[in-house]
Amino acid sequence: MAMFWRHVLQFPVAIVMATYYALTAVIEPIVTPIARMLARLRVLAKLRDAIERLGPYPSLILLAVPVIVIEPLKIG
């Protein structure tokens, strides 16, 4: 029975993966120059430096706050 489900699910998973890779190939040339431009902004460079100076626990808090705020909004 397990082999049956394995074969049934194999095709949809392959379609999802192929779609993901195709979209990545299309979107990456558009997003990469924008990301490079944003990385050169002085404000974001200073923010990156400040985040890099944080210790492990403040970094954990920095990552946990958005999750704590957004997680209750997920209903059902």
PDB file of C-alpha atoms in Angstrom:
ATOM      1  CA  MET A   1       0.000   0.000   0.000  1.00  0.00           C
ATOM      2  CA  ALA A   2       2.861   2.368   0.805  1.00  0.00           C
ATOM      3  CA  MET A   3       4.360   1.816  -2.645  1.00  0.00           C
ATOM      4  CA  PHE A   4       1.032   2.784  -4.207  1.00  0.00           C
ATOM      5  CA  TRP A   5       0.945   6.158  -2.440  1.00  0.00           C
ATOM      6  CA  ARG A   6       4.584   6.695  -3.235  1.00  0.00           C
ATOM      7  CA  HIS A   7       3.894   6.329  -6.943  1.00  0.00           C
ATOM      8  CA  VAL A   8       0.685   8.380  -6.798  1.00  0.00           C
ATOM      9  CA  LEU A   9       2.374  11.328  -5.060  1.00  0.00           C
ATOM     10  CA  GLN A  10       5.574  11.218  -7.085  1.00  0.00           C
ATOM     11  CA  PHE A  11       4.130  12.985 -10.155  1.00  0.00           C
ATOM     12  CA  PRO A  12       2.472  15.941  -8.325  1.00  0.00           C
ATOM     13  CA  VAL A  13       5.623  16.506  -6.294  1.00  0.00           C
ATOM     14  CA  ALA A  14       7.690  16.518  -9.481  1.00  0.00           C
ATOM     15  CA  ILE A  15       5.324  19.085 -11.024  1.00  0.00           C
ATOM     16  CA  VAL A  16       5.596  21.351  -7.961  1.00  0.00           C
ATOM     17  CA  MET A  17       9.388  21.099  -7.978  1.00  0.00           C
ATOM     18  CA  ALA A  18       9.628  21.823 -11.709  1.00  0.00           C
ATOM     19  CA  THR A  19       7.333  24.838 -11.319  1.00  0.00           C
ATOM     20  CA  TYR A  20       9.423  26.153  -8.435  1.00  0.00           C
ATOM     21  CA  TYR A  21      12.671  25.838 -10.381  1.00  0.00           C
ATOM     22  CA  ALA A  22      11.145  27.420 -13.494  1.00  0.00           C
ATOM     23  CA  LEU A  23       9.826  30.396 -11.509  1.00  0.00           C
ATOM     24  CA  THR A  24      13.186  30.781  -9.809  1.00  0.00           C
ATOM     25  CA  ALA A  25      14.920  30.877 -13.186  1.00  0.00           C
ATOM     26  CA  VAL A  26      12.523  33.563 -14.417  1.00  0.00           C
ATOM     27  CA  ILE A  27      12.473  35.743 -11.288  1.00  0.00           C
ATOM     28  CA  GLU A  28      16.154  35.585 -10.273  1.00  0.00           C
ATOM     29  CA  PRO A  29      17.468  37.887 -13.062  1.00  0.00           C
ATOM     30  CA  ILE A  30      14.911  40.486 -11.997  1.00  0.00           C
ATOM     31  CA  VAL A  31      15.458  40.268  -8.248  1.00  0.00           C
ATOM     32  CA  THR A  32      19.270  40.047  -8.178  1.00  0.00           C
ATOM     33  CA  PRO A  33      19.987  43.592  -9.420  1.00  0.00           C
ATOM     34  CA  ILE A  34      17.373  44.998  -7.045  1.00  0.00           C
ATOM     35  CA  ALA A  35      18.937  43.136  -4.103  1.00  0.00           C
ATOM     36  CA  ARG A  36      22.401  44.414  -5.046  1.00  0.00           C
ATOM     37  CA  MET A  37      21.091  47.975  -5.257  1.00  0.00           C
ATOM     38  CA  LEU A  38      19.466  47.687  -1.819  1.00  0.00           C
ATOM     39  CA  ALA A  39      22.649  46.198  -0.351  1.00  0.00           C
ATOM     40  CA  ARG A  40      24.561  49.335  -1.364  1.00  0.00           C
ATOM     41  CA  LEU A  41      22.242  51.635   0.587  1.00  0.00           C
ATOM     42  CA  ARG A  42      24.057  53.150   3.551  1.00  0.00           C
ATOM     43  CA  VAL A  43      21.084  52.706   5.911  1.00  0.00           C
ATOM     44  CA  LEU A  44      20.844  48.987   5.228  1.00  0.00           C
ATOM     45  CA  ALA A  45      24.614  48.573   5.512  1.00  0.00           C
ATOM     46  CA  LYS A  46      24.532  50.180   8.962  1.00  0.00           C
ATOM     47  CA  LEU A  47      21.598  47.980   9.962  1.00  0.00           C
ATOM     48  CA  ARG A  48      23.466  44.883   8.778  1.00  0.00           C
ATOM     49  CA  ASP A  49      26.545  45.901  10.792  1.00  0.00           C
ATOM     50  CA  ALA A  50      24.426  46.441  13.911  1.00  0.00           C
ATOM     51  CA  ILE A  51      22.794  43.045  13.542  1.00  0.00           C
ATOM     52  CA  GLU A  52      26.173  41.349  13.003  1.00  0.00           C
ATOM     53  CA  ARG A  53      27.410  42.818  16.305  1.00  0.00           C
ATOM     54  CA  LEU A  54      24.548  41.262  18.281  1.00  0.00           C
ATOM     55  CA  GLY A  55      25.215  38.286  20.484  1.00  0.00           C
ATOM     56  CA  PRO A  56      23.387  34.973  20.225  1.00  0.00           C
ATOM     57  CA  TYR A  57      20.467  35.781  22.526  1.00  0.00           C
ATOM     58  CA  PRO A  58      19.655  39.224  21.114  1.00  0.00           C
ATOM     59  CA  SER A  59      19.837  37.658  17.637  1.00  0.00           C
ATOM     60  CA  LEU A  60      17.373  35.006  18.729  1.00  0.00           C
ATOM     61  CA  ILE A  61      15.022  37.666  20.054  1.00  0.00           C
ATOM     62  CA  LEU A  62      15.371  39.622  16.812  1.00  0.00           C
ATOM     63  CA  LEU A  63      14.256  36.557  14.855  1.00  0.00           C
ATOM     64  CA  ALA A  64      11.568  35.524  17.352  1.00  0.00           C
ATOM     65  CA  VAL A  65       9.673  38.822  17.524  1.00  0.00           C
ATOM     66  CA  PRO A  66       8.168  38.633  14.010  1.00  0.00           C
ATOM     67  CA  VAL A  67       7.158  35.032  14.605  1.00  0.00           C
ATOM     68  CA  ILE A  68       5.523  35.920  17.919  1.00  0.00           C
ATOM     69  CA  VAL A  69       3.604  38.770  16.284  1.00  0.00           C
ATOM     70  CA  ILE A  70       2.486  36.905  13.141  1.00  0.00           C
ATOM     71  CA  GLU A  71       1.783  33.451  14.573  1.00  0.00           C
ATOM     72  CA  PRO A  72      -1.425  34.451  16.432  1.00  0.00           C
ATOM     73  CA  LEU A  73      -2.782  35.875  13.161  1.00  0.00           C
ATOM     74  CA  LYS A  74      -2.809  32.404  11.620  1.00  0.00           C
ATOM     75  CA  ILE A  75      -6.319  31.178  12.128  1.00  0.00           C
ATOM     76  CA  GLY A  76      -7.374  27.689  11.176  1.00  0.00           C
TER      77      GLY A  76
END
